[in-house]
Short mmCIF file of C-alpha atoms in Angstrom, two decimals:
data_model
loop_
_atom_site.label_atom_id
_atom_site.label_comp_id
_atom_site.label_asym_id
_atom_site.label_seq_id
_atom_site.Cartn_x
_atom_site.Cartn_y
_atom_site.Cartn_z
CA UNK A 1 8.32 -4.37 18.98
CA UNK A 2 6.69 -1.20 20.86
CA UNK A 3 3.90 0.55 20.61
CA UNK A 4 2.49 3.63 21.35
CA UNK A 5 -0.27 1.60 23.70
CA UNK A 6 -0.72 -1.64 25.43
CA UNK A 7 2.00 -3.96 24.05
CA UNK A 8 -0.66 -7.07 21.62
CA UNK A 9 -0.89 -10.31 22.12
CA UNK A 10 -2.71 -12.93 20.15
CA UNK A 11 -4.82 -15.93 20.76
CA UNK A 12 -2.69 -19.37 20.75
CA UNK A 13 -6.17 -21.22 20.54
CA UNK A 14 -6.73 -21.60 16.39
CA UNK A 15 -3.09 -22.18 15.68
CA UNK A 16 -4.62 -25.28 13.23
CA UNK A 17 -5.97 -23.59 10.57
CA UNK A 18 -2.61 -21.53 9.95
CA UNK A 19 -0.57 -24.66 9.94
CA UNK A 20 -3.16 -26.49 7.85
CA UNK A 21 -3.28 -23.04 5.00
CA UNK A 22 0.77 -23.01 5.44
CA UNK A 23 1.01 -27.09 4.73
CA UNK A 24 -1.78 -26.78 1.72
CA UNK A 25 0.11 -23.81 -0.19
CA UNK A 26 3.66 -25.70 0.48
CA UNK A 27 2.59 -28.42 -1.42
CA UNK A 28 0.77 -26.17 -4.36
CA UNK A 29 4.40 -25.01 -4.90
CA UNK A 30 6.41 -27.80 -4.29
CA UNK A 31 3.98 -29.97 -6.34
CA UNK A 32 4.12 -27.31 -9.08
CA UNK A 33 8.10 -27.02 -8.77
CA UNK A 34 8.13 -23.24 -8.82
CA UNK A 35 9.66 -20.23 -5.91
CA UNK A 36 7.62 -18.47 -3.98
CA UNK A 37 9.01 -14.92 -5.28
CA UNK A 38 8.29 -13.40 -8.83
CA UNK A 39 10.98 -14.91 -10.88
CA UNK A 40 10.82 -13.77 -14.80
CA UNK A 41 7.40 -12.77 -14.60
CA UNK A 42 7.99 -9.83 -12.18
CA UNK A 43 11.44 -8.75 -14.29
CA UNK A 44 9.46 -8.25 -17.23
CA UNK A 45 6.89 -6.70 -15.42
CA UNK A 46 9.30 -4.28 -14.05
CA UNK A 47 10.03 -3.14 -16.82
CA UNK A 48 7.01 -2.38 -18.40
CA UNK A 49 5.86 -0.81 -15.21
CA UNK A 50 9.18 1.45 -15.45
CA UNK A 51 8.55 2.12 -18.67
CA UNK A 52 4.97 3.53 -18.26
CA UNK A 53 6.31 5.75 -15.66
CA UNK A 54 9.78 7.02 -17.42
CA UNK A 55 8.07 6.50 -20.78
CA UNK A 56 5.49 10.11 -20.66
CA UNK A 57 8.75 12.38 -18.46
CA UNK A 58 11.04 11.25 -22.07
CA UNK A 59 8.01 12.62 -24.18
CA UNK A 60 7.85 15.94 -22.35
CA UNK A 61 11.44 16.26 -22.14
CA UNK A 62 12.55 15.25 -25.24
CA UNK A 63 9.91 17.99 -27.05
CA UNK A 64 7.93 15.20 -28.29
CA UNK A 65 4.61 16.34 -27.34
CA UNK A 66 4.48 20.07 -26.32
CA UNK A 67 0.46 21.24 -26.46
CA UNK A 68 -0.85 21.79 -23.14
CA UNK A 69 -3.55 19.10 -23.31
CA UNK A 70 -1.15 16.59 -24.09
CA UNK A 71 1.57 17.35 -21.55
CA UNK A 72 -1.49 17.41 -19.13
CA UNK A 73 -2.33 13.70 -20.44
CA UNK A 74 1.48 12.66 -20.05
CA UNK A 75 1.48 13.72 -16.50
CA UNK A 76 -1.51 12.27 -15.79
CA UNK A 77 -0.33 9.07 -17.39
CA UNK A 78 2.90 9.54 -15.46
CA UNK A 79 1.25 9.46 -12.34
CA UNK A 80 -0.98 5.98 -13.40
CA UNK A 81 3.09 4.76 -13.77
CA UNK A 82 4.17 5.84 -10.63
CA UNK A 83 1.64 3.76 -9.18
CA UNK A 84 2.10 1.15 -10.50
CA UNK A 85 5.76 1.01 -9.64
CA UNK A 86 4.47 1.45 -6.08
CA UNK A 87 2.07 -1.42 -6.86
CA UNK A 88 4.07 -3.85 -8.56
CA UNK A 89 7.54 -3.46 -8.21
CA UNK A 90 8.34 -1.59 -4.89
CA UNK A 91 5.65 -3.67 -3.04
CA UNK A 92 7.29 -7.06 -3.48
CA UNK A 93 10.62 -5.45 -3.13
CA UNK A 94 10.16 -4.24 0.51
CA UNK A 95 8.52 -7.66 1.18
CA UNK A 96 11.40 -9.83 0.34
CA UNK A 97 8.97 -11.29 -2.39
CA UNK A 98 10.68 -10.06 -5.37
CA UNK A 99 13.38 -12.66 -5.90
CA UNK A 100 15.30 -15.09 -3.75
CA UNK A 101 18.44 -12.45 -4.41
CA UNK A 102 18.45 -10.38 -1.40
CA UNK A 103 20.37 -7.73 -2.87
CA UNK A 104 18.04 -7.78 -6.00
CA UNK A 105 15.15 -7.35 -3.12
CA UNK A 106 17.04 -4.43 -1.68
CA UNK A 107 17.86 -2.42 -5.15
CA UNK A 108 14.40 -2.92 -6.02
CA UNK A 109 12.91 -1.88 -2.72
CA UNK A 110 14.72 1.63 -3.79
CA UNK A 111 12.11 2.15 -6.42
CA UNK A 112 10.41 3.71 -3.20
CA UNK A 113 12.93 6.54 -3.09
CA UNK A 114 12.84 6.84 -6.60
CA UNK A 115 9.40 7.55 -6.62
CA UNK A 116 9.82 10.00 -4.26
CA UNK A 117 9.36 8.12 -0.85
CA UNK A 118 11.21 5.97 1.42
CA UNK A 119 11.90 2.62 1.79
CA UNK A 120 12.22 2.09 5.57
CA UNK A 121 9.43 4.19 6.16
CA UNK A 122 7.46 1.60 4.09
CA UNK A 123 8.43 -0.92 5.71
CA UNK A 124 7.81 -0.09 9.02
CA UNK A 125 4.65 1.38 8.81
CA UNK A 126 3.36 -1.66 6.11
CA UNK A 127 5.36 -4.53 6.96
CA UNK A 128 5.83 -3.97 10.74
CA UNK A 129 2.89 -2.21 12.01
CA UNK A 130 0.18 -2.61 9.42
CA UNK A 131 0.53 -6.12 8.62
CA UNK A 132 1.48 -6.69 12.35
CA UNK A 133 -1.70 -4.96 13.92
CA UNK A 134 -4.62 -4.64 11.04
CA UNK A 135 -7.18 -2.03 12.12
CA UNK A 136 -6.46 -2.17 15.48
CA UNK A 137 -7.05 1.00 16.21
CA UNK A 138 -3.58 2.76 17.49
CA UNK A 139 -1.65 0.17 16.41
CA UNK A 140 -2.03 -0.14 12.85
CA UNK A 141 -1.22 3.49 11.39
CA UNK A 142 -2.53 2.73 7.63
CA UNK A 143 -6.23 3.49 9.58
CA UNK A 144 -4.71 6.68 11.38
CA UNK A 145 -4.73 9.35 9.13
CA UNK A 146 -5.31 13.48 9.81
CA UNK A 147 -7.83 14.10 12.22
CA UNK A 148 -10.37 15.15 9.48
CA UNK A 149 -10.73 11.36 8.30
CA UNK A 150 -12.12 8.75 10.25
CA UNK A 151 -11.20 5.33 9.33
CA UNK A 152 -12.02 2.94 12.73
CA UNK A 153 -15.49 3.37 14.70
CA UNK A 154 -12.92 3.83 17.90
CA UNK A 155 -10.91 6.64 16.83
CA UNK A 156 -12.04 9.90 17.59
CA UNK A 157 -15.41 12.00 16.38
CA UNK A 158 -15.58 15.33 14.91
CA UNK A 159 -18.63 17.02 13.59
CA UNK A 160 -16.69 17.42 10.15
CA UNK A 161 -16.51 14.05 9.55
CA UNK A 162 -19.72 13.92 8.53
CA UNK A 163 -18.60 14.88 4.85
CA UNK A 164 -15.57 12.51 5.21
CA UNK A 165 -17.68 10.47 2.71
CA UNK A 166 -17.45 13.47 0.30
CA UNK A 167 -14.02 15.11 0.69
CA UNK A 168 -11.85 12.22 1.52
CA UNK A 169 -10.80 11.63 -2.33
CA UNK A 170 -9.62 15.02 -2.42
CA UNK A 171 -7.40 14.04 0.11
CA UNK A 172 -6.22 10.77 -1.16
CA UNK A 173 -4.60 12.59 -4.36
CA UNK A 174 -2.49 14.33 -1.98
CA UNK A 175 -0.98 11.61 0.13
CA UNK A 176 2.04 11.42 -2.23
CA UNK A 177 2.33 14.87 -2.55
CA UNK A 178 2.34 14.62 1.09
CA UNK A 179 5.47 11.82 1.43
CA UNK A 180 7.82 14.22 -1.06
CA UNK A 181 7.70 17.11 1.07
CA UNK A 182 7.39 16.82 5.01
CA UNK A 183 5.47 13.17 6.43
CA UNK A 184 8.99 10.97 5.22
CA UNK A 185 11.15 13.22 7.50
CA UNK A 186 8.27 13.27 10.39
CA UNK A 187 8.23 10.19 9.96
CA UNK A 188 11.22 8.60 10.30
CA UNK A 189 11.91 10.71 13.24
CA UNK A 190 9.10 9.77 15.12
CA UNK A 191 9.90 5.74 14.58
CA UNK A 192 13.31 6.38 15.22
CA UNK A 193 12.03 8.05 19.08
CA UNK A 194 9.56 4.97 19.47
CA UNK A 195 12.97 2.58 18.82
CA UNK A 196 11.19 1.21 15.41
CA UNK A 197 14.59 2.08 13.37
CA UNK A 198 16.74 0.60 15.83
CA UNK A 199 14.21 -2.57 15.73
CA UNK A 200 14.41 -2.99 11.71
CA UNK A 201 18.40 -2.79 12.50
CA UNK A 202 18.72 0.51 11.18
CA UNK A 203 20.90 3.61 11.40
CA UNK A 204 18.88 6.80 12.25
CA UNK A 205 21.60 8.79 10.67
CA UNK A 206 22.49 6.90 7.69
CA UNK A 207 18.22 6.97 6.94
CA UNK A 208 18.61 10.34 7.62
CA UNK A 209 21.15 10.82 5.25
CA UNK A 210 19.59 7.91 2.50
CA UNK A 211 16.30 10.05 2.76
CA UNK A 212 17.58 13.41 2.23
CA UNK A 213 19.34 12.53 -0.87
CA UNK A 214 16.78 10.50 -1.86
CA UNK A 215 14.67 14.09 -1.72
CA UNK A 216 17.37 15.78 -3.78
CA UNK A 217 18.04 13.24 -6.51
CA UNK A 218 13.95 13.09 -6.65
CA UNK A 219 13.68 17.11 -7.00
CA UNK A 220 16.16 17.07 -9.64
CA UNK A 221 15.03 14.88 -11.86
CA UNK A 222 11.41 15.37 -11.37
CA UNK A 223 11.55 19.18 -10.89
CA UNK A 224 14.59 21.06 -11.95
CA UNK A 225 15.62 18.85 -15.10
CA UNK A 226 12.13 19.19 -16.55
CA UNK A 227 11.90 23.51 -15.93
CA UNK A 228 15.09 23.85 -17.18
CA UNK A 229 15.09 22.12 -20.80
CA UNK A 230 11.16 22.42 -21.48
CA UNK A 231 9.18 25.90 -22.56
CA UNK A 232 6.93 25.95 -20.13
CA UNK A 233 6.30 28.33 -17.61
CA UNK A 234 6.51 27.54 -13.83
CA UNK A 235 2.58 27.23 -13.29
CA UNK A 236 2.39 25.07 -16.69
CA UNK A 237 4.53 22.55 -14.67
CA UNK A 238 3.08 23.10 -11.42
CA UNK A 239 -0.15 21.67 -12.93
CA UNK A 240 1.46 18.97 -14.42
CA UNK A 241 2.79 18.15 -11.53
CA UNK A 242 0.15 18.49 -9.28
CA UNK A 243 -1.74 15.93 -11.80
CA UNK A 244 0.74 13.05 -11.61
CA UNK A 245 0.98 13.07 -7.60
CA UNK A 246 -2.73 13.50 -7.44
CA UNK A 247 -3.34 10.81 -10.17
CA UNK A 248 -0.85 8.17 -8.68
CA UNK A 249 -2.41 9.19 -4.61
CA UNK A 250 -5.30 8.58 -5.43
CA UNK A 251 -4.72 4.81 -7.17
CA UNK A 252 -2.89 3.96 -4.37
CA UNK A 253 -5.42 5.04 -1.44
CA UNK A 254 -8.26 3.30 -4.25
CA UNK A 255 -6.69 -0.04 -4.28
CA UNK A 256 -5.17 -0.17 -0.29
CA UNK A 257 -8.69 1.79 1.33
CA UNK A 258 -11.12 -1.38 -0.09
CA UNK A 259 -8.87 -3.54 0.91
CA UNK A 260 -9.42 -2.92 4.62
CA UNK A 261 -12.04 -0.10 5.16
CA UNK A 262 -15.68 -1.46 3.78
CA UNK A 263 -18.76 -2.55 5.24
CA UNK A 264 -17.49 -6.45 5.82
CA UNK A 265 -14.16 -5.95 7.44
CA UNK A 266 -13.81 -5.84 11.28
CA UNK A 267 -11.80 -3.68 13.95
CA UNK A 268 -11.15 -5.66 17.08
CA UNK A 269 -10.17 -4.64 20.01
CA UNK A 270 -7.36 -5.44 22.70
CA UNK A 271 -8.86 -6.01 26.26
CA UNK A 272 -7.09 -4.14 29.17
CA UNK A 273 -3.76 -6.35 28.87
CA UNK A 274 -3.45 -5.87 24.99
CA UNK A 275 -4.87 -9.36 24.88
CA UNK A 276 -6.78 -10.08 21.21
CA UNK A 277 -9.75 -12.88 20.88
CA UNK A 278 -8.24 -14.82 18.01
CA UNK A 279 -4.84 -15.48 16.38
CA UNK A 280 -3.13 -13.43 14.05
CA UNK A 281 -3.89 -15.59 10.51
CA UNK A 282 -7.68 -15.53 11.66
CA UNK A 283 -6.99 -12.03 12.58
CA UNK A 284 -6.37 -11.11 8.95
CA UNK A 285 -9.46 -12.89 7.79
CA UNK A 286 -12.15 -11.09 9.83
CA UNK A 287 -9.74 -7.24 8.62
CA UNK A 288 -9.18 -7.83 5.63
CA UNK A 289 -10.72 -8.05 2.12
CA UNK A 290 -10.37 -8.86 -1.51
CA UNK A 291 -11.94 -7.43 -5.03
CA UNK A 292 -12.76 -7.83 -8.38
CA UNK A 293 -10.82 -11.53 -8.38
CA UNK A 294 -12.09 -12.14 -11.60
CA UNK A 295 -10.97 -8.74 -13.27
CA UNK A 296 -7.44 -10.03 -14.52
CA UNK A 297 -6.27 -6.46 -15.92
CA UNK A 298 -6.64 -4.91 -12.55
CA UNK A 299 -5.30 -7.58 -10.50
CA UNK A 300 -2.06 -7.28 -13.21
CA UNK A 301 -1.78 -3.55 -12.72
CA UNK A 302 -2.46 -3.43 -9.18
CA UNK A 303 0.67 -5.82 -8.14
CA UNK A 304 -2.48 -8.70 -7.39
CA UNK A 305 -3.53 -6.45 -4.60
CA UNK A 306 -6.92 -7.06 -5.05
CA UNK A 307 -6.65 -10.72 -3.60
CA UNK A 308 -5.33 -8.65 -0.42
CA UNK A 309 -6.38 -11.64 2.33
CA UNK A 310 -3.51 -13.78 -0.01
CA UNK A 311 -1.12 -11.40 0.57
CA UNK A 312 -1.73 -10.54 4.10
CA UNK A 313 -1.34 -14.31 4.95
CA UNK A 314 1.81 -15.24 2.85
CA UNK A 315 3.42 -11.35 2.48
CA UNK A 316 6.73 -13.08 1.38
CA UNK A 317 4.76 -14.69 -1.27
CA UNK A 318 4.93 -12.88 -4.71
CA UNK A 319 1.99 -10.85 -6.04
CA UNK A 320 2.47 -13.39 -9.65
CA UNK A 321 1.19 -16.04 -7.04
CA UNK A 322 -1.92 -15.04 -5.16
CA UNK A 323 -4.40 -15.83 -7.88
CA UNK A 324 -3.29 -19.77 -8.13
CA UNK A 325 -2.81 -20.05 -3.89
CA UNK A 326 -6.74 -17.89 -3.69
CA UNK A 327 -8.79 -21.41 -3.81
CA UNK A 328 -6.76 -22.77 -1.41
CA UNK A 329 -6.82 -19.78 1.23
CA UNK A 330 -10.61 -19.40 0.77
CA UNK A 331 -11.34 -23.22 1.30
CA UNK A 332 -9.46 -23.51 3.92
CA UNK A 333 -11.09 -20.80 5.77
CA UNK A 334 -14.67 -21.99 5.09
CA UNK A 335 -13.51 -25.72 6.21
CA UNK A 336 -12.60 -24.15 9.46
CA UNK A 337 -15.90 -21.87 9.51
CA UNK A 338 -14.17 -18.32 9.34
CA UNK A 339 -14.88 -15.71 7.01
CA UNK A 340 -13.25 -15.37 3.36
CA UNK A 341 -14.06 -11.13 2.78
CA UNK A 342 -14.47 -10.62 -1.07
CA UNK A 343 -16.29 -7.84 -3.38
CA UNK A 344 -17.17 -9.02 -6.42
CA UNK A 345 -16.19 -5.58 -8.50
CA UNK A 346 -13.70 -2.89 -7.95
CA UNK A 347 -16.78 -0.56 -8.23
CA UNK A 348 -18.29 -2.56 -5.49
CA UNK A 349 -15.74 -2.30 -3.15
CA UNK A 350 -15.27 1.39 -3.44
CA UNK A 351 -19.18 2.24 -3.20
CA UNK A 352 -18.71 -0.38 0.27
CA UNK A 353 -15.91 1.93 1.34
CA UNK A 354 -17.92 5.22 0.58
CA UNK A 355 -20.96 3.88 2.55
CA UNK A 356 -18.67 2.80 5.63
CA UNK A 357 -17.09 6.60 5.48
CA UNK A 358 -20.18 7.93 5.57
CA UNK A 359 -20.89 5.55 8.39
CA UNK A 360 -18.01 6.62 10.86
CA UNK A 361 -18.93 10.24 10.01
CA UNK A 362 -22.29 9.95 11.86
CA UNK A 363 -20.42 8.75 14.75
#
């Protein structure tokens, strides 16, 4: 795979510990008889995850609820859905975690572009790059953002990230509004010029031609169907609108920022020959980070993203899974005397993540 820098390589020296985690969480599932993707669990949760996304547009469409404050609420809860679509549904999908039917995996990874993003985008800035290189700093794009947010004590200063801390949320509640209008199409041009759609066995066209329907089908049925059969006026909808990307941005950067970006977490650098100091599993363990393990609701809504060190180390594992295969991940690190990253509260993890903002905006 390329990349814009020095090409990575990691350490071959702590290969052990891998092969010992790999060995211990075969036998929890062969002991246990069950498949490592979501089976009935994840159905059923797709469709109550669908359902609290489609569930608010029917209200508003159908006349159901027409006072301002409660259209605001629907869109609002709308946006909540959307996420966790994105969180729960689409995630697996584009993992190959969602069943063993790889056509079921492929429908499902869809929900992307139903939402109002794209698939292969996803997956090659998630599943090859982020998951590939995490927070190595021009490798892993998920800690590249605009220039006026600062997520890796290597990347550039500017003066104005010293409010970083401050505005950043702001910013968050934008990113999807951000994928439905220009960053999918920048996007997938600018992987298909570094050879990254070629490498994921892709046609540049056909993408081209997936996304831009995509953008149309999403429009219509977000935008035009709702404007033409509801009385509302255009800025009525506009802030509805607004509200649901902004709601469902901000969820997603909440859950994926403390999962990588706090106090605890580590960005380590490539020498001069792209060579790393330890293996990619123990890699993951020094970046990455858990939360609130014990807060069951949130782990169910957020697609078990909170136990994100599970999921970095066994991505085709489903989400239903990480909770049972945690004890085994975090004693096997400790046996081998490596760090096991986790916050014990959601709140926790995002006060961490505030205090490490304000930290890279001092320079």
């Amino acid at each position: 795979m390329s990349t814009e820098k020095v090409r990575i390589r990691y350490a071959n020296k702590q290969r052990q510990f891998l092969q010992t985690l790999q060995s211990r969480v075969d036998t929890y599932f062969k002991s246990n008889e069950i498949k490592r993707t979501g089976g009935f669990r994840i159905l059923m949760k797709t469709f109550l995850m669908l359902g609290f996304f489609l569930a608010p547009y029917f209200l508003m469409i159908f006349g159901v609820v027409s006072v301002w404050w409660g259209l605001l609420l629907l869109s609002i809860a709308m946006g909540a859905g959307m996420a966790g679509v994105g969180l729960s549904v689409m995630h697996d999908a584009n993992h190959g975690s969602y069943s063993n039917n790889k056509v079921l995996n492929r429908v499902m990874s869809f929900s992307m572009n139903f939402i109002g993003g794209h698939y292969l985008n996803w997956q090659i800035q998630h599943n090859m790059l982020h998951h590939t290189f995490t927070n190595i700093e021009g490798h892993d794009e998920d800690i590249a953002p605009l220039g006026f947010l600062r997520f890796s004590p290597h990347a550039p200063y500017r003066k104005i990230h010293r409010f970083q801390y401050l505005y950043a949320w702001f910013f968050y509640g934008m990113m999807t509004l951000m994928w439905i209008t220009t960053k999918d199409f920048q996007q997938l041009s600018r992987y298909n010029k570094r050879g990254l759609v070629k490498a994921a066995k892709k046609s540049y066209a056909m993408q081209l031609f997936i996304l831009t329907a995509s953008k149309v089908f999403y429009y219509a049925w977000v935008v035009v169907l709702p404007l033409y059969v509801m009385n509302i006026s255009w800025w009525e909808f506009l802030i509805g609108f607004l509200s649901m990307h902004f709601t469902c941005g901000l969820i997603l950067a909440m859950v994926f920022q403390p999962a990588h970006v706090i106090e605890e977490t580590s960005y380590p650098k490539p020498d001069a020959s792209g060579n790393m100091e330890n293996d990619w599993a123990v890699h993951q363990l020094f970046t990455t980070a858990n939360f609130a393990p014990k807060n069951w609701l949130l782990s169910w809504y957020v697609g078990g993203l909170n136990y994100q060190v599970e999921h970095h180390l066994f991505p085709s594992v489903s989400h239903i899974h990480y909770k049972k295969i945690s004890p085994i991940v975090k004693q096997t690190a400790e046996e081998f005397n490596y760090p096991y990253i986790s916050k014990r509260t959601f709140i926790g993890a995002l006060v961490s993540h505030t205090r490490l903002l304000r930290e890279f905006g001092r320079g």
